[in-house]
Tab-separated table of N, CA and C in Angstrom:
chain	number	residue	atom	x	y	z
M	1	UNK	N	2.425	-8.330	22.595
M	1	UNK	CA	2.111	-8.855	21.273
M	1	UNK	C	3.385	-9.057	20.473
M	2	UNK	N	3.813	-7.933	19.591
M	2	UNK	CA	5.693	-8.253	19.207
M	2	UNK	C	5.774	-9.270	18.275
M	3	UNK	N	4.462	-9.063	17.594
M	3	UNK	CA	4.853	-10.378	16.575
M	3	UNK	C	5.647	-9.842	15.595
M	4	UNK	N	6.998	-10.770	14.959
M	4	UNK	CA	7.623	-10.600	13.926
M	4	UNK	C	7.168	-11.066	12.532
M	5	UNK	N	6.739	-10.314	11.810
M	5	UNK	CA	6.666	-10.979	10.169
M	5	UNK	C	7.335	-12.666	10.258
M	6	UNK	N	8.663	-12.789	10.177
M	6	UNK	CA	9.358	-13.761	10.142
M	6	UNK	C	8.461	-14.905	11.201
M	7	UNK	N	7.999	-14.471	12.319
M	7	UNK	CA	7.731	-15.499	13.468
M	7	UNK	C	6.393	-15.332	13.574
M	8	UNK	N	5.562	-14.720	12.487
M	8	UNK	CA	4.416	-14.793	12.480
M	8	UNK	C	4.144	-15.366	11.203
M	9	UNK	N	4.877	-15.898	10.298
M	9	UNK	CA	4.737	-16.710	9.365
M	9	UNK	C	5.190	-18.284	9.821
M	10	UNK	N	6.306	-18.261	10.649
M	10	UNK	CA	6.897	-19.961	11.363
M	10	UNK	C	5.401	-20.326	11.787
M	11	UNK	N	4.784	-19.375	12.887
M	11	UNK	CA	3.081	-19.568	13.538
M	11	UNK	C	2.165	-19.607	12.640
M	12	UNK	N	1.719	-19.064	11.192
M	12	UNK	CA	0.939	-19.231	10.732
M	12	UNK	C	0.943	-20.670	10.140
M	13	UNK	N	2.380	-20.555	9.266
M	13	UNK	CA	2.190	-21.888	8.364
M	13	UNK	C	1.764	-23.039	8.930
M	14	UNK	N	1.359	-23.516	9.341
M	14	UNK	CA	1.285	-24.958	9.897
M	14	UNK	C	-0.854	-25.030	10.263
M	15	UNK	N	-0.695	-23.114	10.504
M	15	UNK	CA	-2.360	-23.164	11.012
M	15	UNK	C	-3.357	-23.095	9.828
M	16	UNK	N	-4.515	-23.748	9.838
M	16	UNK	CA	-5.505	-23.861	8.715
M	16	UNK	C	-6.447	-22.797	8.691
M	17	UNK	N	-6.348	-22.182	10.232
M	17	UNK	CA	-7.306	-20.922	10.529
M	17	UNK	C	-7.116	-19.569	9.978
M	18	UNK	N	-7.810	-19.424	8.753
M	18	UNK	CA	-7.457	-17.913	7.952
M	18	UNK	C	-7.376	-16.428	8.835
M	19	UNK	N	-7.928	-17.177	9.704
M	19	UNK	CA	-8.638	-15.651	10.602
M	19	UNK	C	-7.363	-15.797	11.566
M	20	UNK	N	-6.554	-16.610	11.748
M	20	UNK	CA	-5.580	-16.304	12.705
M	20	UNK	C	-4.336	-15.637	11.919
M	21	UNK	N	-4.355	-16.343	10.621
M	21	UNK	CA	-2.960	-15.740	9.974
M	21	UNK	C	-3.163	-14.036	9.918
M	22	UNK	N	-4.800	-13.981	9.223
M	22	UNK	CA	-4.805	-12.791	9.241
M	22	UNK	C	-4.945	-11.866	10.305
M	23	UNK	N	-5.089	-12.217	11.757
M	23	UNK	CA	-5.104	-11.683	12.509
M	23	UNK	C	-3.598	-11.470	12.556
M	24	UNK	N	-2.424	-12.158	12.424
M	24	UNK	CA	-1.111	-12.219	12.692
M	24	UNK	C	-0.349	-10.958	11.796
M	25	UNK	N	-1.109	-11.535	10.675
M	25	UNK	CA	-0.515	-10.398	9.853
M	25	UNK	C	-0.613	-8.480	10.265
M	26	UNK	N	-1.649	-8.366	10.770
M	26	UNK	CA	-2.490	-7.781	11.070
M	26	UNK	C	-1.404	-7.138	12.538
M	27	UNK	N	-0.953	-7.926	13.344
M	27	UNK	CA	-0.624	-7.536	14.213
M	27	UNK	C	1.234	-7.109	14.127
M	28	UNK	N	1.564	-8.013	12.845
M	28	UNK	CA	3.031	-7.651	12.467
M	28	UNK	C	2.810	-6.176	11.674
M	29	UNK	N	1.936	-6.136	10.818
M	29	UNK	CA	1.679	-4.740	10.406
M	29	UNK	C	1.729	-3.636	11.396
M	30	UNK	N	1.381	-3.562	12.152
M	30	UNK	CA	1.128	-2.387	13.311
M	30	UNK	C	2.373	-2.206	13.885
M	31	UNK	N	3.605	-3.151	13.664
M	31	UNK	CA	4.747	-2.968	14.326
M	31	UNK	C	5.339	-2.258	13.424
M	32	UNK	N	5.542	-2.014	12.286
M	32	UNK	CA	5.805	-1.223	11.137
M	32	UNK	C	6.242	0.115	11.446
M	33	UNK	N	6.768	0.967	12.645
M	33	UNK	CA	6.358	2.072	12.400
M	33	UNK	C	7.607	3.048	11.896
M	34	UNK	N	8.394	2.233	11.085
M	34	UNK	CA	9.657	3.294	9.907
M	34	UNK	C	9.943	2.296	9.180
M	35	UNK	N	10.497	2.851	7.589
M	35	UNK	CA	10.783	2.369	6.741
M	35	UNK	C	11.588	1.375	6.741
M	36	UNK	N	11.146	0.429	7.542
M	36	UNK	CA	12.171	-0.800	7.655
M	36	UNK	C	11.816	-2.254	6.467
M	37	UNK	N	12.763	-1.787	5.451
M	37	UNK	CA	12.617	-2.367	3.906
M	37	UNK	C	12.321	-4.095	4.711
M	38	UNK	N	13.121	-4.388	5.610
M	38	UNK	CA	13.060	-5.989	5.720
M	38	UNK	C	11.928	-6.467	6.416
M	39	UNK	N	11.319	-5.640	7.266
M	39	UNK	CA	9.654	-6.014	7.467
M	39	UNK	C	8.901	-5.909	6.577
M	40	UNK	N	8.827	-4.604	5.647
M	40	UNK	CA	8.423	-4.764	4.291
M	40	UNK	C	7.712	-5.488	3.487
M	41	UNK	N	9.522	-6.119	3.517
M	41	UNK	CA	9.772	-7.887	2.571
M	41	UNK	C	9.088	-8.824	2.884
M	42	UNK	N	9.222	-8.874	3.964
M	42	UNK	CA	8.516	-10.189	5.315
M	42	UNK	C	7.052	-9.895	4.905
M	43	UNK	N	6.431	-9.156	5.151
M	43	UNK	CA	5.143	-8.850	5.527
M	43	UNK	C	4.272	-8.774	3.831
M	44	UNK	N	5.419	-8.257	2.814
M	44	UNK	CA	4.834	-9.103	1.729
M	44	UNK	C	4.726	-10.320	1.256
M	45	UNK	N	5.771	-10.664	1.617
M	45	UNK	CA	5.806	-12.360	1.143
M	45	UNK	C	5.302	-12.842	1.933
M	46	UNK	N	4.434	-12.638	3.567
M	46	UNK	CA	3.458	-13.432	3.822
M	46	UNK	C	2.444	-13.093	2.952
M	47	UNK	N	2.293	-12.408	2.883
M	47	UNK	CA	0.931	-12.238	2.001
M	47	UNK	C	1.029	-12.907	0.634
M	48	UNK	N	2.263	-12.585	0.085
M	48	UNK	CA	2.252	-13.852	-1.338
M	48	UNK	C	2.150	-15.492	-1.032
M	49	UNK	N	2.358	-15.776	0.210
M	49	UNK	CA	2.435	-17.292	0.268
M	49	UNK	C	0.950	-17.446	0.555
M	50	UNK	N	0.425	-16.427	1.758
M	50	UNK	CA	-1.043	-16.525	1.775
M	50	UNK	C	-2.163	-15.912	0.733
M	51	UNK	N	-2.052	-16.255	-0.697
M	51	UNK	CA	-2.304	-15.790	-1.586
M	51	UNK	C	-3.796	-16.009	-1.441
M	52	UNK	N	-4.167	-16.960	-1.016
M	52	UNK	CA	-5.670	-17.491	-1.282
M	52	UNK	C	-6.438	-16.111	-0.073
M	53	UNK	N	-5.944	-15.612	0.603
M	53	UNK	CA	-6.455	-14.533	1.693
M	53	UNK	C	-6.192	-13.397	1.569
M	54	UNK	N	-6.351	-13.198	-0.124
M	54	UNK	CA	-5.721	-11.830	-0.728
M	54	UNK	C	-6.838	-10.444	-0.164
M	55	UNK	N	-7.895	-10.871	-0.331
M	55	UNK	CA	-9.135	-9.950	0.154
M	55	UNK	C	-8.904	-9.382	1.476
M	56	UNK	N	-8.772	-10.620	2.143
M	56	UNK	CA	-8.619	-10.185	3.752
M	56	UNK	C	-7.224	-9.284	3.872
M	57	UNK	N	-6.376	-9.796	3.379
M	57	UNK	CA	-4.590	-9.429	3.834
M	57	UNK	C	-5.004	-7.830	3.122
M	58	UNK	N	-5.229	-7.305	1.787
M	58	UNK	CA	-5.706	-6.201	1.343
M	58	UNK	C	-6.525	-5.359	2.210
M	59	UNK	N	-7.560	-5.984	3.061
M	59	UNK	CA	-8.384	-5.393	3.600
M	59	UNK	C	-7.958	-4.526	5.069
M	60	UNK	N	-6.785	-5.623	5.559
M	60	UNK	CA	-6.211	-5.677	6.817
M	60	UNK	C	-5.255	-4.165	6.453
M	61	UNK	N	-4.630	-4.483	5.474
M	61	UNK	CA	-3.394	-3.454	4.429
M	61	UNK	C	-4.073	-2.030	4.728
M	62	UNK	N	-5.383	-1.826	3.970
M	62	UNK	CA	-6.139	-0.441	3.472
M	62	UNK	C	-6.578	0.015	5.302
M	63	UNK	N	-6.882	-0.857	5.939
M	63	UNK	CA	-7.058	-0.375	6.987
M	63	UNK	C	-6.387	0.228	8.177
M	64	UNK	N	-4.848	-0.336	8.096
M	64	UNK	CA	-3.859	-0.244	9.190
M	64	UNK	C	-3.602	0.931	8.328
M	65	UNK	N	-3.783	1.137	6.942
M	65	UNK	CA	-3.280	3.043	6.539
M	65	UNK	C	-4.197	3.750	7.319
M	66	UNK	N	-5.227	3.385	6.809
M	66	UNK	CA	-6.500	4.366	7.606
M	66	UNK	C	-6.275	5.038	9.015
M	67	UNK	N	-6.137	4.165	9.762
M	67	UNK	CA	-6.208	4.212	11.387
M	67	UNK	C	-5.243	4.321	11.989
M	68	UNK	N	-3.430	3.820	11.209
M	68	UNK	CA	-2.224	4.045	12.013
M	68	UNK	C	-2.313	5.803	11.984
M	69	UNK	N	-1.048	6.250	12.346
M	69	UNK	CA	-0.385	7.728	12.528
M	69	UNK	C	0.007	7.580	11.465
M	70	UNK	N	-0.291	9.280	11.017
M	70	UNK	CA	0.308	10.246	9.725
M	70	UNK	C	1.649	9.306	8.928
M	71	UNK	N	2.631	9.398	10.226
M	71	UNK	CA	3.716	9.683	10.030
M	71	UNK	C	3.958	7.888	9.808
M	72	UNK	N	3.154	6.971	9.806
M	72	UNK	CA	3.306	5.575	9.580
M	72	UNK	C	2.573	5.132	8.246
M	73	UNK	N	1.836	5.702	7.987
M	73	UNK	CA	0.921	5.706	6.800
M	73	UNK	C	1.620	5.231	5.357
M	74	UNK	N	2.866	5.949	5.196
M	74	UNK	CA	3.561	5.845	4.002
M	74	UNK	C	4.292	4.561	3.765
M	75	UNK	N	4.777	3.501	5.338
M	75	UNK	CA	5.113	2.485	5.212
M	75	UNK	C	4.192	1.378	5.002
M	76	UNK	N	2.621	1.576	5.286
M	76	UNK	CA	1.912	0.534	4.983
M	76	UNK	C	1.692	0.733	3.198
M	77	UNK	N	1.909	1.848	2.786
M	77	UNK	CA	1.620	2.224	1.142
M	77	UNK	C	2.515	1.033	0.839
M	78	UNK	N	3.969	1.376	0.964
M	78	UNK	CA	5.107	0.479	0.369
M	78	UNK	C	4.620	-0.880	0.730
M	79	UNK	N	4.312	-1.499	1.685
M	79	UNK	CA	3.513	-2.423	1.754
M	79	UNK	C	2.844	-2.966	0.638
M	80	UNK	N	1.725	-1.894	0.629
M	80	UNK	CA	1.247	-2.852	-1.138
M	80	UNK	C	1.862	-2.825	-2.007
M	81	UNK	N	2.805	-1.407	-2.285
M	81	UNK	CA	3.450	-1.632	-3.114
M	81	UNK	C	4.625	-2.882	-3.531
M	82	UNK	N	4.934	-3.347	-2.583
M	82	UNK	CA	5.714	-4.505	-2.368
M	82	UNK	C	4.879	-5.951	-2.384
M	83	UNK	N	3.787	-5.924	-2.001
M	83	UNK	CA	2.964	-7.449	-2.181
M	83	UNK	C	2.520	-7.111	-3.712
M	84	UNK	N	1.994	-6.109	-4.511
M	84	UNK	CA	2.012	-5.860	-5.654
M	84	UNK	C	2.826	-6.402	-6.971
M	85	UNK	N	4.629	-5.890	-6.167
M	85	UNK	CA	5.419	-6.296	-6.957
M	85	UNK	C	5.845	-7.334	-7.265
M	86	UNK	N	5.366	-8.739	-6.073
M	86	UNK	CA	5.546	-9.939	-5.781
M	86	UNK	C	4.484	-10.085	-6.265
M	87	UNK	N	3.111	-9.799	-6.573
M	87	UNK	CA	2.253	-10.665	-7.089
M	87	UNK	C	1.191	-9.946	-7.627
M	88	UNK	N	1.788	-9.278	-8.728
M	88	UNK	CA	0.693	-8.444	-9.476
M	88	UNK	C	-0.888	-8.775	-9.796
M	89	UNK	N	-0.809	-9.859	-10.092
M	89	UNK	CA	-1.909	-10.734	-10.839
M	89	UNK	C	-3.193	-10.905	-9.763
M	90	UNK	N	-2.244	-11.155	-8.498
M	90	UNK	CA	-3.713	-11.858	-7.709
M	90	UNK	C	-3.418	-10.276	-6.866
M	91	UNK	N	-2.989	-9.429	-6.573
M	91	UNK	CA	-3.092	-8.429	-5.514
M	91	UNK	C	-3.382	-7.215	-6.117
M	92	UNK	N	-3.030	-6.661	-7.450
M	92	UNK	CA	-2.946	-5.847	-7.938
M	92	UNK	C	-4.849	-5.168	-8.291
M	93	UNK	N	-5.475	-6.130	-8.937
M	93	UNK	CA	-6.645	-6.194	-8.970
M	93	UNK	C	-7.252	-5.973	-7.326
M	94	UNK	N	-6.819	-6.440	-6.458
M	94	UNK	CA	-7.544	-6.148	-5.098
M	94	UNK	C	-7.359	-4.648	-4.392
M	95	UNK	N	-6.002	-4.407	-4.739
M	95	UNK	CA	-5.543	-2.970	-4.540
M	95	UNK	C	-5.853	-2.231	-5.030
M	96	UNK	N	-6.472	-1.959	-6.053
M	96	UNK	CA	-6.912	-1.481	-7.164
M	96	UNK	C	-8.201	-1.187	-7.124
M	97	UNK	N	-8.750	-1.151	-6.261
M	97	UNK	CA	-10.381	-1.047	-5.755
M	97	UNK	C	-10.615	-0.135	-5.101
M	98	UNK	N	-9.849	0.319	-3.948
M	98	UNK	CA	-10.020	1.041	-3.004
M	98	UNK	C	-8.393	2.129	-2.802
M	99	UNK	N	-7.867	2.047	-4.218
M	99	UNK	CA	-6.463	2.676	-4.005
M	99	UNK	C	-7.130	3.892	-4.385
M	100	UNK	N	-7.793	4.975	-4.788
M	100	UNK	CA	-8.254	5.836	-5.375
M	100	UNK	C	-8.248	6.534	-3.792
M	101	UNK	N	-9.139	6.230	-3.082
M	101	UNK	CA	-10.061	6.532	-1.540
M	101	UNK	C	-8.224	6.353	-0.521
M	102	UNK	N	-7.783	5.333	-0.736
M	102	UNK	CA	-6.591	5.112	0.429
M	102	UNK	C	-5.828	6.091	0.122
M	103	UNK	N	-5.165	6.451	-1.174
M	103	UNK	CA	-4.160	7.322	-1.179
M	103	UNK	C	-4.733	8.550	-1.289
M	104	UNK	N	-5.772	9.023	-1.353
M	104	UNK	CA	-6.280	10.508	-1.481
M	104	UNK	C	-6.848	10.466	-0.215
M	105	UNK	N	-6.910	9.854	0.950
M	105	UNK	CA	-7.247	10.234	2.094
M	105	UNK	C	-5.984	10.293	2.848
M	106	UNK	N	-5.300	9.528	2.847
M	106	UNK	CA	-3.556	9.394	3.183
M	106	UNK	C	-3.073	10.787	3.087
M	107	UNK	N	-2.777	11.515	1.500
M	107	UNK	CA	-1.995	12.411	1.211
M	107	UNK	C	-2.700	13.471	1.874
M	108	UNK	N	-4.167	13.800	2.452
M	108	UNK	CA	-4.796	14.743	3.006
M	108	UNK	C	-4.067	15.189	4.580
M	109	UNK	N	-3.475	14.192	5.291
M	109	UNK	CA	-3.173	13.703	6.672
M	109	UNK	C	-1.247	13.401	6.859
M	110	UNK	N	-0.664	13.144	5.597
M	110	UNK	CA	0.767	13.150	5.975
M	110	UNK	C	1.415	14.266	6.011
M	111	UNK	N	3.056	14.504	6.256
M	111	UNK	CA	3.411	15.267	5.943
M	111	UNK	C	3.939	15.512	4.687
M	112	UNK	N	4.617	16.861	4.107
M	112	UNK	CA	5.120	17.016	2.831
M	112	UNK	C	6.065	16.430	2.339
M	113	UNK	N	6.838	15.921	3.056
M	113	UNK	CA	7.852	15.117	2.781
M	113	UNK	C	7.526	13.717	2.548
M	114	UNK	N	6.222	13.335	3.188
M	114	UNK	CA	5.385	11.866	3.023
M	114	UNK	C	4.714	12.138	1.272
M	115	UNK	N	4.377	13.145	1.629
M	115	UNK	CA	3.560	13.334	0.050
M	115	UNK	C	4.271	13.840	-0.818
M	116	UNK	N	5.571	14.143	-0.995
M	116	UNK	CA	6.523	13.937	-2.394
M	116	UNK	C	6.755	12.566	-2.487
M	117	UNK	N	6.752	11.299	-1.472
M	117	UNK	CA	7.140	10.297	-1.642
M	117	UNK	C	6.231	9.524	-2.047
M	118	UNK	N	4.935	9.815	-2.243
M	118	UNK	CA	3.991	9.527	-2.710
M	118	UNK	C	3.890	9.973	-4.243
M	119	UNK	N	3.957	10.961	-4.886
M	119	UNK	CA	3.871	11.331	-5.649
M	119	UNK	C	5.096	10.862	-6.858
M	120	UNK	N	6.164	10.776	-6.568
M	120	UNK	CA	7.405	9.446	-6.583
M	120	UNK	C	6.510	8.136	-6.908
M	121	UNK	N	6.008	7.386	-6.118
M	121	UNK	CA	5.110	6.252	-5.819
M	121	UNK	C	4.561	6.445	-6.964
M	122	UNK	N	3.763	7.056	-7.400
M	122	UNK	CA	2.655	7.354	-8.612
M	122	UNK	C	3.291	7.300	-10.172
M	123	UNK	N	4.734	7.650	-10.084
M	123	UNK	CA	5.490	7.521	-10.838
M	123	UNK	C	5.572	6.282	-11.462
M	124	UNK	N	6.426	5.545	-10.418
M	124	UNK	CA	6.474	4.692	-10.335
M	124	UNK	C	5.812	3.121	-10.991
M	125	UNK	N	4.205	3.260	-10.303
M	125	UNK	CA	3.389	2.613	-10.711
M	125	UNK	C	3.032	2.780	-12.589
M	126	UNK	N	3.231	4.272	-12.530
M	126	UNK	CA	2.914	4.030	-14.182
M	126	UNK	C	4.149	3.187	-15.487
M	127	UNK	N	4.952	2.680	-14.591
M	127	UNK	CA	6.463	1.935	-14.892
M	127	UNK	C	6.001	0.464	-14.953
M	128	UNK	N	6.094	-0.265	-16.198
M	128	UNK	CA	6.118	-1.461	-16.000
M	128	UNK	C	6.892	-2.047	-15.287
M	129	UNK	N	6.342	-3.160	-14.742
M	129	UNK	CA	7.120	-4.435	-13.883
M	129	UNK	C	7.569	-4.989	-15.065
M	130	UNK	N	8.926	-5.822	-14.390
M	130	UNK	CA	10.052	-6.533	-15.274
M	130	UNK	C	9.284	-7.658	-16.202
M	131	UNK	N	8.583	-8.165	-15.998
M	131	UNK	CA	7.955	-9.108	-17.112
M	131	UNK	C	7.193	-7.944	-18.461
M	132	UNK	N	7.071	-6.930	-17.708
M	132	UNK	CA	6.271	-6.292	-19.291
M	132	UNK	C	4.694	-5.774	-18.749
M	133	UNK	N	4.517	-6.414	-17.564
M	133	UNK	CA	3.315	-5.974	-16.582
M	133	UNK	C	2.668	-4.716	-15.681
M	134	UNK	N	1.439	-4.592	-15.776
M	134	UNK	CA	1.625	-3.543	-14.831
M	134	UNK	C	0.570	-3.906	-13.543
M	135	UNK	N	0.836	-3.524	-12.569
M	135	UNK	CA	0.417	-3.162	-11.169
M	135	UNK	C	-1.002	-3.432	-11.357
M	136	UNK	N	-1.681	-2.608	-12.094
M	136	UNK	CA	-3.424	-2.973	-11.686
M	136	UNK	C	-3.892	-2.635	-13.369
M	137	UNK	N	-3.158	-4.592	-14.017
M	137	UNK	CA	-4.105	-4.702	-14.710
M	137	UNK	C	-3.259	-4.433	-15.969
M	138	UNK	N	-4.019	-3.695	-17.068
M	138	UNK	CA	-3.283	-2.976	-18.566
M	138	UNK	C	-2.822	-1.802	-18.061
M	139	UNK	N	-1.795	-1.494	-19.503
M	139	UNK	CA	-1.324	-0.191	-19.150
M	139	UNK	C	-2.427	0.562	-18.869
M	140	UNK	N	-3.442	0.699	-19.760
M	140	UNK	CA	-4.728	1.347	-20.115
M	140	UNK	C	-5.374	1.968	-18.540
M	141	UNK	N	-5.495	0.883	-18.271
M	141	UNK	CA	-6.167	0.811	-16.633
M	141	UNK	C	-5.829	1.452	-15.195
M	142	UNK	N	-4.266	1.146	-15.596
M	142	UNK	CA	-3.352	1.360	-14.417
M	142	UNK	C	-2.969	3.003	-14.698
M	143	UNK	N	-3.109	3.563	-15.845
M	143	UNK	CA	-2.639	4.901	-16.182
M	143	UNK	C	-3.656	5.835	-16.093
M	144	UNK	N	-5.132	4.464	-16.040
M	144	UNK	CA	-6.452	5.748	-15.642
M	144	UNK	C	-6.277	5.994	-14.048
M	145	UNK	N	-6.104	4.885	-13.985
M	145	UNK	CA	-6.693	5.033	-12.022
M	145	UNK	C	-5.767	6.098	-11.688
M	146	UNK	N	-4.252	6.215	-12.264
M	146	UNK	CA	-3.048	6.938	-11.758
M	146	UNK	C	-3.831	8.219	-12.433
M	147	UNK	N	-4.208	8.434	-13.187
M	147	UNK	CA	-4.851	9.848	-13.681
M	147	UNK	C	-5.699	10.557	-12.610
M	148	UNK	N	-6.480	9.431	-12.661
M	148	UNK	CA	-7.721	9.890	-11.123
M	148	UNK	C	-6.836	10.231	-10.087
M	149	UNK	N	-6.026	9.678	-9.746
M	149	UNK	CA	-5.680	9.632	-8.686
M	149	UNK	C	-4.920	11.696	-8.325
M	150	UNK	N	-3.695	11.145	-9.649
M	150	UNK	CA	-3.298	12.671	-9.888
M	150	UNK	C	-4.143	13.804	-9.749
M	151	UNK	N	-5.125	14.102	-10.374
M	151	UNK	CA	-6.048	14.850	-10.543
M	151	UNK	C	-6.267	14.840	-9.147
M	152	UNK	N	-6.952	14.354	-8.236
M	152	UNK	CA	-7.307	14.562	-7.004
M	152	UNK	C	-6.160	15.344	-6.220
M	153	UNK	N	-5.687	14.712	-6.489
M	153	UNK	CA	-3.869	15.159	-5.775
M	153	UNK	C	-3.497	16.659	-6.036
M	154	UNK	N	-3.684	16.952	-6.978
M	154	UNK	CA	-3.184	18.668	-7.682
M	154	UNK	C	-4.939	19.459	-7.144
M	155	UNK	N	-5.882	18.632	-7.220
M	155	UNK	CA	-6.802	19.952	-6.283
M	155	UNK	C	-6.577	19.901	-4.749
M	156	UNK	N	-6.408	18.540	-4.426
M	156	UNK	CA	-5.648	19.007	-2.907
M	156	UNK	C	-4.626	19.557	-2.409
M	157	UNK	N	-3.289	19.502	-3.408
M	157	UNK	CA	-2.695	20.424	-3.227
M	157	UNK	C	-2.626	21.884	-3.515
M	158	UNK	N	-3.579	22.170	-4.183
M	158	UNK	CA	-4.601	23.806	-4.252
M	158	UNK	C	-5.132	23.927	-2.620
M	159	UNK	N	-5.865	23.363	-3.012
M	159	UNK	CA	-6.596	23.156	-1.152
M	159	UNK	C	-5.948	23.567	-0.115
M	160	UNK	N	-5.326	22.874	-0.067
M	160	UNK	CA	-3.865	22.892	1.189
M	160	UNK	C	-3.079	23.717	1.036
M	161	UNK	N	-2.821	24.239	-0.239
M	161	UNK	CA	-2.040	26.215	-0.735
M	161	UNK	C	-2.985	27.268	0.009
M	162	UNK	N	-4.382	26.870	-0.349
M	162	UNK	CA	-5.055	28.033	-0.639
M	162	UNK	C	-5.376	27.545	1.002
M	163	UNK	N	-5.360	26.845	2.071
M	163	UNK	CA	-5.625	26.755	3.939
M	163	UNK	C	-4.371	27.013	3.982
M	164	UNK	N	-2.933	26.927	3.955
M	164	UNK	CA	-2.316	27.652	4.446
M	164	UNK	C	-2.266	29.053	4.181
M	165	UNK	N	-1.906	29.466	3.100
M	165	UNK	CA	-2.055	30.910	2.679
M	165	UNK	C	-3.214	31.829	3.332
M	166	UNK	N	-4.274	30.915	3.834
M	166	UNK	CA	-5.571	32.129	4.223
M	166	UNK	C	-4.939	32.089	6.387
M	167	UNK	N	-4.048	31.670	7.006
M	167	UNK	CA	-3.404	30.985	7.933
M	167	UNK	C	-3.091	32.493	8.343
């Protein structure tokens, strides 16, 4: 398979078939497996050019967290976080649906060093983007979901005190 972001966008562009790009995408994602910022890049900006297949490319996104390894999990995060930052407007709202469930099942399954970098991440998001924007939506919005989110986060990390400690 070995598809490259880069050479899975030369192959998509030209095709009209949504289900192939997103299959492509889909298959450059899975090659992902360390913080390699320039697949990243690639693999967001297909997704910004394939803007109209935001549902699917999101869907493809939330799922390759789900099902890759622990220890790969944190590069598909940056993932959205990176098609996010390229295109708040149309992705941010899609991410924003099922980010509650992705990252509180994620941080249950990585390691600690994955989940300070997450928690970083959370930071982050409550930071406007350079136009004055934020990630999912109003400040209002984006600072609840990050609330929820937190909150979940500090009883799982009780959780996970209180299973090791009984160990």
């Amino acid at each position: 398979r070995g598809a490259t972001a880069a050479g899975m966008a030369d192959k998509a562009s030209g095709s009209a078939n949504a289900h192939v790009v997103v299959a492509r995408f889909a298959d450059a994602l899975r090659t992902l497996t360390d913080n390699d910022g320039m697949k990243i890049s690639e693999l967001s900006q297909i997704a910004v050019e394939y803007k109209a297949l935001a549902s699917s490319i999101v869907a493809v996104t939330e799922k390759h967290i789900a099902k890759c390894l622990p220890n790969c999990k944190l590069w598909g995060l940056y993932v959205e976080d990176c098609i996010i930052r390229k295109d708040h407007k149309v992705f941010g709202p899609h991410f924003a649906r099922n980010l509650f469930d992705v990252f509180t099942a994620m941080y249950q399954v990585v390691s600690r060093e994955h989940r300070a970098k997450m928690d970083k991440l959370l930071q982050v998001w409550r930071t406007p983007l350079k136009d004055d924007k934020f990630r999912f939506g109003t400040k209002e919005s984006t600072n609840q979901l990050i609330d929820r989110i937190e909150a979940k986060v500090s009883s799982l990390r009780s959780q996970m005190g209180a299973t090791a400690a009984g160990r």
